[in-house]
Short mmCIF file of C-alpha atoms in Angstrom, two decimals:
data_model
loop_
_atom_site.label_atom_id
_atom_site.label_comp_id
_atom_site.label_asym_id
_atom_site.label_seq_id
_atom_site.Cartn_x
_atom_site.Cartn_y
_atom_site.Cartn_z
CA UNK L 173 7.17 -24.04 -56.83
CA UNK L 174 6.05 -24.34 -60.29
CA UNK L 175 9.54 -23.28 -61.57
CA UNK L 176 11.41 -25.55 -59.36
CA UNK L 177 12.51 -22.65 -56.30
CA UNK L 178 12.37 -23.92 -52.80
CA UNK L 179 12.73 -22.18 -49.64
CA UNK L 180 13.08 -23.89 -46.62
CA UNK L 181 13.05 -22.65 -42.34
CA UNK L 182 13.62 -24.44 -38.98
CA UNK L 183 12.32 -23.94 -35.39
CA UNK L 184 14.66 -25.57 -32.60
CA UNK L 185 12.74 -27.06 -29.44
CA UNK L 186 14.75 -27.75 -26.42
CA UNK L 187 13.36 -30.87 -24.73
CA UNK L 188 14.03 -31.20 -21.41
CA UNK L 189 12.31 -30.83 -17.50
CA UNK L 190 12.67 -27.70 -15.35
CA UNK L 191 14.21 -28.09 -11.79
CA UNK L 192 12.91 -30.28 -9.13
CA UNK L 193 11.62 -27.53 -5.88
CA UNK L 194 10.03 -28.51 -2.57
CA UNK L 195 10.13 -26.06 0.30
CA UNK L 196 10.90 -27.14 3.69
CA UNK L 197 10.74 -23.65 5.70
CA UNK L 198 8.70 -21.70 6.27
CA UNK L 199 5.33 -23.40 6.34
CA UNK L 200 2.73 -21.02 4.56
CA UNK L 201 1.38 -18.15 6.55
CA UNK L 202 4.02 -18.37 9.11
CA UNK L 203 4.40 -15.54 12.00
CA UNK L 204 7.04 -14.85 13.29
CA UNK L 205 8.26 -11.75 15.60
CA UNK L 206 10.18 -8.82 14.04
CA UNK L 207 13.95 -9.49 14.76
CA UNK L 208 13.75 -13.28 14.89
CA UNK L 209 15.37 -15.43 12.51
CA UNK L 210 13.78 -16.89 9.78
CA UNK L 211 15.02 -20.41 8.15
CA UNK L 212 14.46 -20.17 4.46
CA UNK L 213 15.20 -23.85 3.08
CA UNK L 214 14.69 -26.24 0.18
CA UNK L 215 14.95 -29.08 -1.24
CA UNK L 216 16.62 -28.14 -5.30
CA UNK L 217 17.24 -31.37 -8.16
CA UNK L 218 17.36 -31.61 -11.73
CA UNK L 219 17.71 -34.29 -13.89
CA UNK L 220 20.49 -32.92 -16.17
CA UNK L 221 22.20 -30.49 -14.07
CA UNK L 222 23.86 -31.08 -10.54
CA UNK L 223 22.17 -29.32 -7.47
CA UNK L 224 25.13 -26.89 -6.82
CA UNK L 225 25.11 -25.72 -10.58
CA UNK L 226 21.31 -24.64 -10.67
CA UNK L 227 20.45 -20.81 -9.89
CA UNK L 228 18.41 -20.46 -6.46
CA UNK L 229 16.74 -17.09 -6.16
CA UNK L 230 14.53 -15.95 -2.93
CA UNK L 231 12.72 -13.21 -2.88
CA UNK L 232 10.31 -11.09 -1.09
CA UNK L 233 7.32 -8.55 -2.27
CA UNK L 234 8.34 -6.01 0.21
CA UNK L 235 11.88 -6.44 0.47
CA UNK L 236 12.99 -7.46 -2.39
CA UNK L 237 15.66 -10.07 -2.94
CA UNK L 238 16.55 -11.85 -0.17
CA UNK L 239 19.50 -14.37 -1.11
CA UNK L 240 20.87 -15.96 -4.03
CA UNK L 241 23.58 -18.51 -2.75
CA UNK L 242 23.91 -21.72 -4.60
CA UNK L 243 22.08 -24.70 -3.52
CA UNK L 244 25.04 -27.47 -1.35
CA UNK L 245 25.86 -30.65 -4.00
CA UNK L 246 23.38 -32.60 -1.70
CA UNK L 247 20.50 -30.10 -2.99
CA UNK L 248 19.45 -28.19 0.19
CA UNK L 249 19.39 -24.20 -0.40
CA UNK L 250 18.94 -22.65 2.86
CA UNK L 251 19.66 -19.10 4.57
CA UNK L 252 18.35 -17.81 7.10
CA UNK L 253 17.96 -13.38 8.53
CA UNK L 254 16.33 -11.71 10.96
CA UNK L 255 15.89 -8.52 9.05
CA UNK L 256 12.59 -9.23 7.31
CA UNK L 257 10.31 -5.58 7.91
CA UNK L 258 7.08 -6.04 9.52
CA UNK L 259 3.88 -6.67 7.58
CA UNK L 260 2.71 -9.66 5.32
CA UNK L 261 5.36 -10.80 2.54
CA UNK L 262 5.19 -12.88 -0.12
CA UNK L 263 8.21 -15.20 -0.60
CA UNK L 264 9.50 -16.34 -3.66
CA UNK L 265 11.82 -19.35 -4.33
CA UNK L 266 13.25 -20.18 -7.71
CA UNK L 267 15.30 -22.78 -9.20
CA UNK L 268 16.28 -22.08 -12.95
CA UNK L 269 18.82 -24.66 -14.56
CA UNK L 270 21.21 -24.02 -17.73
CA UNK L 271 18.56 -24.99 -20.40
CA UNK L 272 16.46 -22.11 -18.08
CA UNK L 273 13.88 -23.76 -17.16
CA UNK L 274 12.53 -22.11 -13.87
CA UNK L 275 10.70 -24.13 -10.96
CA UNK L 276 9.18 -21.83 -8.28
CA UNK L 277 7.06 -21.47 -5.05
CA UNK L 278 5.37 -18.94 -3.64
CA UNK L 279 5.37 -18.47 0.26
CA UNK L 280 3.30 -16.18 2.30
CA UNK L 281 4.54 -14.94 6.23
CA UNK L 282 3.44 -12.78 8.74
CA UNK L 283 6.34 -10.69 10.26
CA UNK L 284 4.58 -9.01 13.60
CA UNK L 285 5.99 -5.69 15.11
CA UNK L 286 7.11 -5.31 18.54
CA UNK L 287 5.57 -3.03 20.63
CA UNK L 288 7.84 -0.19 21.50
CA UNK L 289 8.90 0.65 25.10
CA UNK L 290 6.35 2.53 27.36
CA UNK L 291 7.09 5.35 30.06
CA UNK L 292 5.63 4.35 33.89
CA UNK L 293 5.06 6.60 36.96
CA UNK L 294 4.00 5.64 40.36
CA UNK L 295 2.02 7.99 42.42
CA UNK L 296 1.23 9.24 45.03
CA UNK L 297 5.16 10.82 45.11
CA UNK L 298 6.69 10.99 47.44
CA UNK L 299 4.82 7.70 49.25
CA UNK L 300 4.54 7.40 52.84
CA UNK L 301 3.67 3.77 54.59
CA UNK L 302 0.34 4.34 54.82
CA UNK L 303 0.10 4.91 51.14
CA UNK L 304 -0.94 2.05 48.23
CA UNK L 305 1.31 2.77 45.11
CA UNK L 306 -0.05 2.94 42.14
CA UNK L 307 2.07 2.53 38.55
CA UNK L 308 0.87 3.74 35.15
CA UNK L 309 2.29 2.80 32.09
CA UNK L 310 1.22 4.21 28.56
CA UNK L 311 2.79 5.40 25.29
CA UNK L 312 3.76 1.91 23.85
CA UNK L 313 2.78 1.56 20.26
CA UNK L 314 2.59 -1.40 18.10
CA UNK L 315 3.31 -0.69 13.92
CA UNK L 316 0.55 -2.81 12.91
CA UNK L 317 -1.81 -1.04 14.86
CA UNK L 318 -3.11 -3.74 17.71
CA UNK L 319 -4.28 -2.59 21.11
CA UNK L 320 -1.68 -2.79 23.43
CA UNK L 321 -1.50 -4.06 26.94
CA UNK L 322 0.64 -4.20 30.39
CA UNK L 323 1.82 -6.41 32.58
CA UNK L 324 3.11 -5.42 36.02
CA UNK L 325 5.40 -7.00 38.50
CA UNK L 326 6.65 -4.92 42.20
CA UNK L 327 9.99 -6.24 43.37
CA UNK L 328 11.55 -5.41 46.93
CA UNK L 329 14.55 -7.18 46.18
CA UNK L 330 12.98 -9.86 48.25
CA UNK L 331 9.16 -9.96 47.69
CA UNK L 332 8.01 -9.54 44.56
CA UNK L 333 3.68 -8.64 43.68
CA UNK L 334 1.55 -8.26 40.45
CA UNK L 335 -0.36 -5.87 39.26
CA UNK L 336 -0.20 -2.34 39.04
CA UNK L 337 -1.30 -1.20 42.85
CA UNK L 338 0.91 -2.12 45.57
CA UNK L 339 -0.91 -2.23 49.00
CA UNK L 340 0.56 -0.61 52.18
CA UNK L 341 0.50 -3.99 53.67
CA UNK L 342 3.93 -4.83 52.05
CA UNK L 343 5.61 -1.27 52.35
CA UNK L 344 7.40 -0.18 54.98
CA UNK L 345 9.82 2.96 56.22
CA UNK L 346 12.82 2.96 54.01
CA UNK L 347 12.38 0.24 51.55
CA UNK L 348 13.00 0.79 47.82
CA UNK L 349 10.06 -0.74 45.50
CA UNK L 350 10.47 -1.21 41.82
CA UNK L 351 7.92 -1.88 39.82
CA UNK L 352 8.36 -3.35 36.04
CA UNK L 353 5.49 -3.00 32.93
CA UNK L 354 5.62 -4.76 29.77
CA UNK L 355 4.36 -4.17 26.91
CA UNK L 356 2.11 -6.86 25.20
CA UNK L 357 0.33 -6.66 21.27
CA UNK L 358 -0.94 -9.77 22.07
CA UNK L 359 1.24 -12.41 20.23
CA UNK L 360 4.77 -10.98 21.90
CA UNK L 361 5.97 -8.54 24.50
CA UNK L 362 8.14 -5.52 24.08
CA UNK L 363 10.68 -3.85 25.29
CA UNK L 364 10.13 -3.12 29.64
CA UNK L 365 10.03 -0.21 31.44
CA UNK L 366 10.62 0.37 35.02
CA UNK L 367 10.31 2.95 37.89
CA UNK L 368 11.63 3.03 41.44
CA UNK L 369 10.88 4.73 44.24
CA UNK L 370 11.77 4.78 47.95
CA UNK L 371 9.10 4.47 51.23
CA UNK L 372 9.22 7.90 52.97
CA UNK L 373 8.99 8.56 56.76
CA UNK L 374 5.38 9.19 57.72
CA UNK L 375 5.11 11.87 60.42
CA UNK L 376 3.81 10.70 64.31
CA UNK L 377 0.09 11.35 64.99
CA UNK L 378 -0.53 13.02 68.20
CA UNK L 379 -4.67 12.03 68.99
CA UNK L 380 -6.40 11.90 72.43
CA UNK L 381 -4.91 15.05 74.15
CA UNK L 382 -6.14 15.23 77.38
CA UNK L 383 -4.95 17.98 80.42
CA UNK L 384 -6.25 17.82 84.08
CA UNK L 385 -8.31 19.29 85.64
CA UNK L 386 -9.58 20.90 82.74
CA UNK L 387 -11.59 23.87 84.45
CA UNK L 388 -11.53 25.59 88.02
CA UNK L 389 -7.63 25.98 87.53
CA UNK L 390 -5.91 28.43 89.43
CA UNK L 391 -2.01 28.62 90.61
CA UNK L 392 -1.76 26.91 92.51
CA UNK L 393 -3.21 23.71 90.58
CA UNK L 394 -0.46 20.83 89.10
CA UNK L 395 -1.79 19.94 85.76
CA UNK L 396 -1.79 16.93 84.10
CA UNK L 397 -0.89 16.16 80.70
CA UNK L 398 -1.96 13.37 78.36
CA UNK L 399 -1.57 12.25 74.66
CA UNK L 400 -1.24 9.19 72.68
CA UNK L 401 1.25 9.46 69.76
CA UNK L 402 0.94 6.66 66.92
CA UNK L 403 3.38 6.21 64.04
CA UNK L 404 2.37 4.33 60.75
CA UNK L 405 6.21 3.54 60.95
CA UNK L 406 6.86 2.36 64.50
CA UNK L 407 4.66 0.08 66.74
CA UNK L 408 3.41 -0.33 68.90
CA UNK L 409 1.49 3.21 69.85
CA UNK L 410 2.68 5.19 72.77
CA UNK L 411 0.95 7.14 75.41
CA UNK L 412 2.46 10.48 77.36
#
């Protein structure tokens, strides 16, 4: 200044480039099912710091920080869990090096929920041969809230049918039927439920009774007797 006084300050710039990041897995708006892995991986590099030195941070918006382990000295930073919770995330990688400079990507998934088991019944109970079996299941219910579905399958041991009726045509005296339902939300299946139940024996039918003469009878008459007797389980009918 005009007396000859100076003063003097600095400001320090660091000059350098933040960390090289390109994401491998998962693509953007993956799905996957709840409980099945998910590969996390990437690609890390900078140009003054090795790959195994630089800080590699993933984390999600809903559960928070996922992993942290070091990127291998060939650059790839991978992990991979099966214990994401259902609903939309948003991932975040990072790659921060020693001058701190930060390189990131942001990843949305889909993690879908798994319908939960249902209960089935068959009716009628107990089932005779003549009767078509009928199985109900209901009571799944899928987290995110989509309509769920069955599938059913009927199993002999031997013969196996869809659907959930099973005609008379494939039952018979004795034989133990299983049928299985699965759930379904539409993109995966839950857990199955099943429900067994064994063919009854179905009663003879006595029709077509018939006694001789059948007026004018006195003591001294022999009568005669007649009947045919049919059984849903036996055949063919007999007459008496």
């Amino acid at each position: 200044d005009e007396v000859g006084a100076t003063c003097s300050d600095f400001i320090s710039y660091m000059v350098g480039s933040p960390p090289s990041l390109v994401v491998d897995s998962p693509l953007a708006d993956a799905l996957y099912n709840e409980g099945e892995a998910v590969l996390f991986m990437a690609m890390v590099s900078d140009s003054e710091d090795q790959p195994e030195e630089l800080s590699v941070s993933w984390e999600s918006d809903q559960d928070g920080v996922l992993s942290t382990d070091p990127a291998s000295s060939d650059g790839v930073a991978q992990f991979a869990t099966s214990s994401l919770s259902h609903g939309n995330h948003i991932i975040t990688v990072s790659a921060t090096d020693s001058d701190g400079l930060t390189a990131s990507e942001l990843i949305p998934l889909t993690i879908n929920a798994i319908p939960t088991q249902p209960s089935i019944t068959i009716d009628p109970l107990p089932a005779y041969t003549a009767d078509e079996l009928l199985a109900t299941a209901n009571g799944s219910l899928d987290p995110d809230g989509q309509v769920v579905s069955y599938t059913y399958s009927w199993s002999d041991g031997q013969s196996s049918v869809s659907g959930p009726s099973l005609a008379s045509s494939f039952t018979s005296k004795g034989e133990s039927w299983t049928v299985t339902a699965i759930p379904s939300d539409g993109i995966t299946q839950g857990p199955a439920a099943t429900a067994s139940i064994v063919i009854d024996n179905t009663a003879p039918v006595v029709s077509n009774t018939l006694i001789t003469p059948s007026s004018g009878v006195t003591t001294s008459h022999a009568l005669g007797c007649a009947a045919t007797i049919t059984d849903p389980d036996e055949t063919p009918s007999s007459s008496v």
